Coordinates of C-alpha atoms in Angstrom, one line a residue:
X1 CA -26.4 26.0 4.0
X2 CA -30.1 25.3 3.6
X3 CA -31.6 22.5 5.8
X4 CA -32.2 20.2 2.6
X5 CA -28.7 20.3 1.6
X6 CA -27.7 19.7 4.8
X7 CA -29.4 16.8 5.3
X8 CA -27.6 14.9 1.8
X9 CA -24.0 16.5 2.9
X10 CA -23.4 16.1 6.6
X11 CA -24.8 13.1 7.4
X12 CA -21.8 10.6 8.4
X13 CA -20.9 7.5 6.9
X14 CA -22.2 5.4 9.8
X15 CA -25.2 6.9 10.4
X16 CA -26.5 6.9 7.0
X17 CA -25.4 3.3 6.9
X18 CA -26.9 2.6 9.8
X19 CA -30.2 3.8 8.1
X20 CA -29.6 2.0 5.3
X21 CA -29.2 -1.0 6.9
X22 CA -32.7 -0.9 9.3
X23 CA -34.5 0.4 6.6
X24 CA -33.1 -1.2 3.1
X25 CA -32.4 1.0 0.1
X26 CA -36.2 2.5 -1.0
X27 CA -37.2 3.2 -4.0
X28 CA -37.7 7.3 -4.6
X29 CA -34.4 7.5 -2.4
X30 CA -31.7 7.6 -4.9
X31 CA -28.7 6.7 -3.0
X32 CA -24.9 7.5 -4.3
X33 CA -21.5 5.9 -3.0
X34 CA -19.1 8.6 -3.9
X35 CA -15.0 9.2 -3.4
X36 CA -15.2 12.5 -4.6
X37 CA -13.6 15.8 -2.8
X38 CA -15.9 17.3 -0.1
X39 CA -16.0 20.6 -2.2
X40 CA -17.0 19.2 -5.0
X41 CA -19.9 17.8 -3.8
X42 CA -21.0 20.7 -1.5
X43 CA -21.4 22.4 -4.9
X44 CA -22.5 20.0 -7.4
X45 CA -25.2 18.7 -5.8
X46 CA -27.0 21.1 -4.6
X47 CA -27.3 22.0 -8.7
X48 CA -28.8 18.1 -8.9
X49 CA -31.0 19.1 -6.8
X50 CA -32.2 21.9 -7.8
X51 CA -32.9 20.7 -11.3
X52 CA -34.6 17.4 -9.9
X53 CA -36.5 18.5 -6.1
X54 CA -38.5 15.4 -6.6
X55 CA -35.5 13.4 -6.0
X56 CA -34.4 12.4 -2.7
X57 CA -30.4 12.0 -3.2
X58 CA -28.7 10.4 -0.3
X59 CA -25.0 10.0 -0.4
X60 CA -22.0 8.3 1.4
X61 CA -18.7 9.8 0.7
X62 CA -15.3 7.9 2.2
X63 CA -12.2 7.1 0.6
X64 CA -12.3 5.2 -3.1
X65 CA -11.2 2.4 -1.1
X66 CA -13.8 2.0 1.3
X67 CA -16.2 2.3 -0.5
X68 CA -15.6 -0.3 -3.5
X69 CA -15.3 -2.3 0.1
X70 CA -18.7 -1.5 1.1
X71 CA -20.4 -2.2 -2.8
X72 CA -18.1 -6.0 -3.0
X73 CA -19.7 -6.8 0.9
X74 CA -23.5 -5.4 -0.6
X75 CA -23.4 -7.4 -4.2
X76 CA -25.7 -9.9 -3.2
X77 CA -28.1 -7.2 -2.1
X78 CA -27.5 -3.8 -3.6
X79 CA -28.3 -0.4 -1.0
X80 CA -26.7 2.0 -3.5
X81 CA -27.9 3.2 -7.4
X82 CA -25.2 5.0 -8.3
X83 CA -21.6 5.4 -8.2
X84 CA -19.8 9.0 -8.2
X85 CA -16.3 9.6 -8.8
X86 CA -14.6 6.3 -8.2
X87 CA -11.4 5.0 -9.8
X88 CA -12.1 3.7 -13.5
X89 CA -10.0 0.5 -12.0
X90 CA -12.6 0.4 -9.6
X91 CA -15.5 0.6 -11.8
X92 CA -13.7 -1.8 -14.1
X93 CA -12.9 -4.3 -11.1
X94 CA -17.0 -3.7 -10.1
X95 CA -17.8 -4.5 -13.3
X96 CA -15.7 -7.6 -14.0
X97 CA -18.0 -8.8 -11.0
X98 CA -21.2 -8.0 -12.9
X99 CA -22.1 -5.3 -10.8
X100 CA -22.7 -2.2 -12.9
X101 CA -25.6 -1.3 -15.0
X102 CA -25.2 -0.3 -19.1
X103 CA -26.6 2.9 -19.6
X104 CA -25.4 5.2 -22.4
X105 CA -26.0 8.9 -21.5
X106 CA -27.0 11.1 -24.1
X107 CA -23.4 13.3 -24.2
X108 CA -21.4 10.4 -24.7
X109 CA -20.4 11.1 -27.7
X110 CA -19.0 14.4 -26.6
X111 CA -16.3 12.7 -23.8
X112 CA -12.6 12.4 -24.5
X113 CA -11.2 9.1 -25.5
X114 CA -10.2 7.4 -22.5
X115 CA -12.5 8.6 -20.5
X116 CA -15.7 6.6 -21.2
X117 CA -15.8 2.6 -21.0
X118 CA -15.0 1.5 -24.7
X119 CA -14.8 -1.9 -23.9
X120 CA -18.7 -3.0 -23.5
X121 CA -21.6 -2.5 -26.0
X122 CA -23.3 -0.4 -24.1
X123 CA -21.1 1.4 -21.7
X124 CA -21.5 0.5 -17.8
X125 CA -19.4 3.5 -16.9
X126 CA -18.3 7.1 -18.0
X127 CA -15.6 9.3 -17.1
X128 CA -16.1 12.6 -14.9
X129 CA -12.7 14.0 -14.1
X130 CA -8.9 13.2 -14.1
X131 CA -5.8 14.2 -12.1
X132 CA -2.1 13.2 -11.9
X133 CA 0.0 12.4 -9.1
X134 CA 2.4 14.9 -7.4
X135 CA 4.7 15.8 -5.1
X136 CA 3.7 19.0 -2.5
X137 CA 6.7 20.6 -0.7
X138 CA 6.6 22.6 1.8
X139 CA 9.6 25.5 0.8
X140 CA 9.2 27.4 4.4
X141 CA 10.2 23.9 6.4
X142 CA 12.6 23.1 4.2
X143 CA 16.3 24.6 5.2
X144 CA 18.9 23.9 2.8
X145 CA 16.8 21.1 1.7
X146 CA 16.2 21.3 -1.8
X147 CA 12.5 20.1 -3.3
X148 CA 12.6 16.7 -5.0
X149 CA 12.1 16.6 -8.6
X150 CA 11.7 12.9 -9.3
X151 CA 10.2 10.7 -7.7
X152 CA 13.7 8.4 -7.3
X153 CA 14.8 12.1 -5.2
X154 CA 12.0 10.9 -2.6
X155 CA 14.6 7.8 -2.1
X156 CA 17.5 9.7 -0.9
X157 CA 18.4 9.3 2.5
X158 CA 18.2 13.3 3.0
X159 CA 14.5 13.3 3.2
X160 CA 14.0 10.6 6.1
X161 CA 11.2 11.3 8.0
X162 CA 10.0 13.9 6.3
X163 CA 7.9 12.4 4.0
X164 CA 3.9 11.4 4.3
X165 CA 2.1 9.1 1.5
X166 CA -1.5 7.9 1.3
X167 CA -1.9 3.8 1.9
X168 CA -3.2 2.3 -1.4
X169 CA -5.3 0.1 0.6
X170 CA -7.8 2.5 1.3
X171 CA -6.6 5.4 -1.1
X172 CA -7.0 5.7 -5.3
X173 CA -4.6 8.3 -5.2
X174 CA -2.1 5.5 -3.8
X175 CA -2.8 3.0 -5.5
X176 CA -2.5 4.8 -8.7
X177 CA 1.2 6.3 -7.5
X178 CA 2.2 2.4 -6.6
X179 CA 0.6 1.2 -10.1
X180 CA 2.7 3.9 -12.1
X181 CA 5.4 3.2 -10.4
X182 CA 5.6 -0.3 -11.2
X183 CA 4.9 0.1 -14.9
X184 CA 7.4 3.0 -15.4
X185 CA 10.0 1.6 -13.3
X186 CA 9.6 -2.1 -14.2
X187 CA 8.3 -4.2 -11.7
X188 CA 11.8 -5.4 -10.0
X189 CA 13.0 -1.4 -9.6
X190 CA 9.7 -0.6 -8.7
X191 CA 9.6 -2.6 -5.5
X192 CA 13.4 -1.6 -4.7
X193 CA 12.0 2.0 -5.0
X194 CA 9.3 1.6 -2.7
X195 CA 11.6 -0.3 -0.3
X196 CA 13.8 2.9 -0.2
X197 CA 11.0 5.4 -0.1
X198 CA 9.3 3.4 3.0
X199 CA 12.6 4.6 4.7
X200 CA 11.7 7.7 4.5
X201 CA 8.2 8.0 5.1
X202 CA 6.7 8.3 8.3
X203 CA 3.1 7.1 8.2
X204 CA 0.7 6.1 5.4
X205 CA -2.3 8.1 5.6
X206 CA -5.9 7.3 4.6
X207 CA -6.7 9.9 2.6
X208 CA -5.3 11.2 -0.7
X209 CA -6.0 14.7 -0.5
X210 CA -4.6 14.5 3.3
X211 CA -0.7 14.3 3.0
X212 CA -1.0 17.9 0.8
X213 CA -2.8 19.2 3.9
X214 CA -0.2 18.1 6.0
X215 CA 2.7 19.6 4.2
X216 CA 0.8 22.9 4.0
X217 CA 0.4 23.2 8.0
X218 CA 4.8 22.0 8.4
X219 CA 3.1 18.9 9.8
X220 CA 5.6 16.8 6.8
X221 CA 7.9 18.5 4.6
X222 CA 6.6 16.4 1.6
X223 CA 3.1 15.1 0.6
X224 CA 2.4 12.5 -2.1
X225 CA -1.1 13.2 -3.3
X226 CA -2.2 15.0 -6.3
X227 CA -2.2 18.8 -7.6
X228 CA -5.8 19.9 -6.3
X229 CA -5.2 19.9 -2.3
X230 CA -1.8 21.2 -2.6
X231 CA -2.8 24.2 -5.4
X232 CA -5.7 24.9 -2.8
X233 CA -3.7 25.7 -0.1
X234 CA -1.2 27.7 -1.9
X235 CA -4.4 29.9 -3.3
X236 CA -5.2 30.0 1.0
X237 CA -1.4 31.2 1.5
X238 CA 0.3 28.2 2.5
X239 CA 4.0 28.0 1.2
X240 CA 3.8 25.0 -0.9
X241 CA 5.4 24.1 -4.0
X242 CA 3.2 20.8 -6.7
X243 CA 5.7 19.4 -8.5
X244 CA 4.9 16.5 -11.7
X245 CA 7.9 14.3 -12.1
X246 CA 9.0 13.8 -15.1
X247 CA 9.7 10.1 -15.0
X248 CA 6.2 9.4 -15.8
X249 CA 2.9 10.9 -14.2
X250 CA 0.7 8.5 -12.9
X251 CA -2.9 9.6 -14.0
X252 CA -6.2 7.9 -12.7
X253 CA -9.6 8.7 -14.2
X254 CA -12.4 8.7 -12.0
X255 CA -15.9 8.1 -13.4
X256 CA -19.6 7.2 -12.2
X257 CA -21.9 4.2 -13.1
X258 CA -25.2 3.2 -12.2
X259 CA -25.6 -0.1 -9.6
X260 CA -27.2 -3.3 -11.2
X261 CA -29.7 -4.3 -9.1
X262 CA -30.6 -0.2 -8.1
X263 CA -34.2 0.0 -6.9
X264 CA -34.6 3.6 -8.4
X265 CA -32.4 3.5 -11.7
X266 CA -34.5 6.0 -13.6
X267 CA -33.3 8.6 -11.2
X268 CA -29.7 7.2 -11.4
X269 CA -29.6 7.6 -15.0
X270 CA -30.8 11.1 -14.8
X271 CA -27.8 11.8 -12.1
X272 CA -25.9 10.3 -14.7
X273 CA -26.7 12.4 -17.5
X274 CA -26.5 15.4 -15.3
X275 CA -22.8 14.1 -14.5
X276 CA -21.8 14.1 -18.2
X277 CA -23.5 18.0 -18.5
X278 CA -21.8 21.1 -19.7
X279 CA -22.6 22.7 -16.8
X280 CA -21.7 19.9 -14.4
X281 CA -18.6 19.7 -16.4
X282 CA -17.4 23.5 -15.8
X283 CA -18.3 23.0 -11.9
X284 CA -15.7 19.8 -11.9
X285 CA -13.5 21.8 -13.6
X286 CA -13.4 23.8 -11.1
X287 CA -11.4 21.6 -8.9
X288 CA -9.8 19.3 -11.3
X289 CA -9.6 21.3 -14.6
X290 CA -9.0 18.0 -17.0
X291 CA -12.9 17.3 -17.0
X292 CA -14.4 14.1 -19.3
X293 CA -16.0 16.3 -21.6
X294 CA -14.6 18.1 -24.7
X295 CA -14.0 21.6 -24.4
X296 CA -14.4 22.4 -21.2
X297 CA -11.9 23.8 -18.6
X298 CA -11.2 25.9 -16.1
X299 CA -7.7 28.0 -15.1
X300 CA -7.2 27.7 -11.6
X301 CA -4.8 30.5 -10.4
X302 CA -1.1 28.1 -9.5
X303 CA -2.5 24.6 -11.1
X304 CA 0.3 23.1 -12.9
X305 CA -0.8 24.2 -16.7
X306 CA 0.7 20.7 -18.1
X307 CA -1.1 18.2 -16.3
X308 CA -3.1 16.7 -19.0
X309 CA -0.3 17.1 -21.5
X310 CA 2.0 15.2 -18.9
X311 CA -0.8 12.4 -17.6
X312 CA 0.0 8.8 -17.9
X313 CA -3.5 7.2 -18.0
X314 CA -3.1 3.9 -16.1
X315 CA -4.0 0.8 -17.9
X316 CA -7.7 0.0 -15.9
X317 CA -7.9 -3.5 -17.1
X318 CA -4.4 -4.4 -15.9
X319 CA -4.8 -2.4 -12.7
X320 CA -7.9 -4.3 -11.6
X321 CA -6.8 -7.6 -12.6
X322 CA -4.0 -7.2 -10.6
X323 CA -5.0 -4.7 -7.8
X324 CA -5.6 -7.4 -5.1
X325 CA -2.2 -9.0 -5.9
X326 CA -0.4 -5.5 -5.4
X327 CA -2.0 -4.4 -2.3
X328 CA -1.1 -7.8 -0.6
X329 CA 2.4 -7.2 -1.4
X330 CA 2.3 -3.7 -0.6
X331 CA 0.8 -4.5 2.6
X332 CA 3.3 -7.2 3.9
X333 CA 6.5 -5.0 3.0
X334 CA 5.0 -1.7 4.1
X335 CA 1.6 -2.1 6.2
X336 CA 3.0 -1.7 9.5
X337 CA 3.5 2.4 8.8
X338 CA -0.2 2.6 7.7
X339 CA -2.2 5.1 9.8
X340 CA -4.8 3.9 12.4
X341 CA -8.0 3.7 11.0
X342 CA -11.1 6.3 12.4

């Protein structure tokens, strides 16, 4: 890895903040808050780049969590321009606050329904990717244990302690498994669901790629995340197993927006247009095969083939008007498995 990539990719959270924060967002620095995968970004960018070297792209990647955390605590004084790969709650939620830009890229027209804001004017989002939740099992830990195939099967007492799931507090991929649950379940047998579940799990992890990863090494024998981390592993020979419920598949689109108050938003706009590209398109594709744009997809050797055909799109609005409410009940009934925090 070349010494200018390396510079946008490995620096850490903290220490770019830490920049950031001495320093003040400048303008010619275009700086991007992102949740996306590490992969993705080690590849993506890099093609930004190259198509714009007069750009100086900064980014901080952490969970979707922290960092819609970091953008409420900097509203009154922006440090980012752009926004990659957050929850479309979350960019709904930010916007409700007043704190995304309108910009309407030129491929709009060529995203999927659902996956562009089609609520304002001008649109202060658009879509880049989507996934579903699912269940990884690990078939070489598990015995005579059979692998769930609902998510009520996570309940039964069979599979105490042998189950990891992300904390929605800090994790999309969470929050989106809680939120489907709720809605598909009802709201009463959704709670009593996740009451019997907690029984079973051992910790609530940070991450929502890491409970896959943990499955895969025998570290859990089940993983609530989504298909990506666990089909990776199984292409790197780990005996795992993604399974999509059928009860209802919890689906969360993730999307990118340009900051109001962005001291470089010409640049933004033109990571935003770059975003919503055919050929940024096929790279997402890549690792999440249902991509925004029409027409584009990629077949990833063991991806489940019906994801998008099985996705329940989550209702945004509802899920950001009601996000705060959910995680503060989630947190007094289940909080006290959640993780340590780095």
């Amino acid at each position: 890895m070349n010494t200018a990539i390396r510079r946008g990719l490995s620096a850490t959270v903290v220490a770019l903040a830490a920049y950031l924060s001495a320093a003040g967002a400048q303008a010619g620095t275009l700086t991007v808050y992102s949740g996306a995968d590490e992969a993705l970004v080690t590849e993506l960018i890099p093609v930004f780049r190259a198509k714009h070297p007069d750009i100086d792209l900064q980014m901080i990647r952490d969970s979707g969590g922290a960092i819609v955390a970091r953008l409420l605590a900097e509203k009154d004084s922006p440090r980012a321009d752009a926004i990659f790969t957050l929850p479309a709650n979350a960019l709904v939620l930010l916007d409700q606050q007043g704190m995304l830009e309108p910009y309407r890229p030129a491929d709009f027209d060529e995203l999927k329904p659902g996956m562009r804001d089609e609520v304002n004017p001008v649109p202060t989002w658009v879509a880049q990717d989507a996934w579903t939740n699912a269940i990884c099992f690990n078939t070489a830990e598990a015995g005579d244990l059979p692998p769930p195939q609902s998510w009520k099967d996570l309940a039964d007492p069979k599979y105490r302690g042998k189950i990891v799931m992300p904390d929605p507090g800090s994790s999309g991929t969470a929050l989106t498994m809680v939120a489907n649950w709720l809605q598909v379940m009802g709201e009463e047998e959704g709670w009593r669901f996740m009451t019997a579940l907690d029984h079973n799990v051992t910790q609530y992890v940070h991450s929502g790629s890491a409970p896959c990863r943990m499955a895969a090494r025998g570290e859990t024998l089940i993983g609530l995340s989504y298909p990506y981390p666990g089909v990776k592993e199984i292409n790197q020979g780990a005996p795992l197993q993604v399974i999509l419920p059928p009860e209802g598949n919890g689906a969360e689109v993730e999307g990118n927006a340009i900051v109001k108050g962005s001291k470089n938003v010409a640049d933004a706009q033109k990571l935003i247009d770059f975003m919503m590209s055919e050929e940024a398109q096929q790279i997402t594709a890549k690792y999440l095969p249902v991509v925004a744009r029409k027409g584009v997809h990629a077949d990833i050797p063991n991806y489940p083939a019906e994801e998008e055909a099985r996705m329940r799109l989550i209702d945004y609005t509802w899920l950001a008007d009601h996000k705060q409410a959910l995680l503060d009940e989630w947190k007094n009934r289940f909080g006290s498995k959640s993780a340590p925090k780095n």
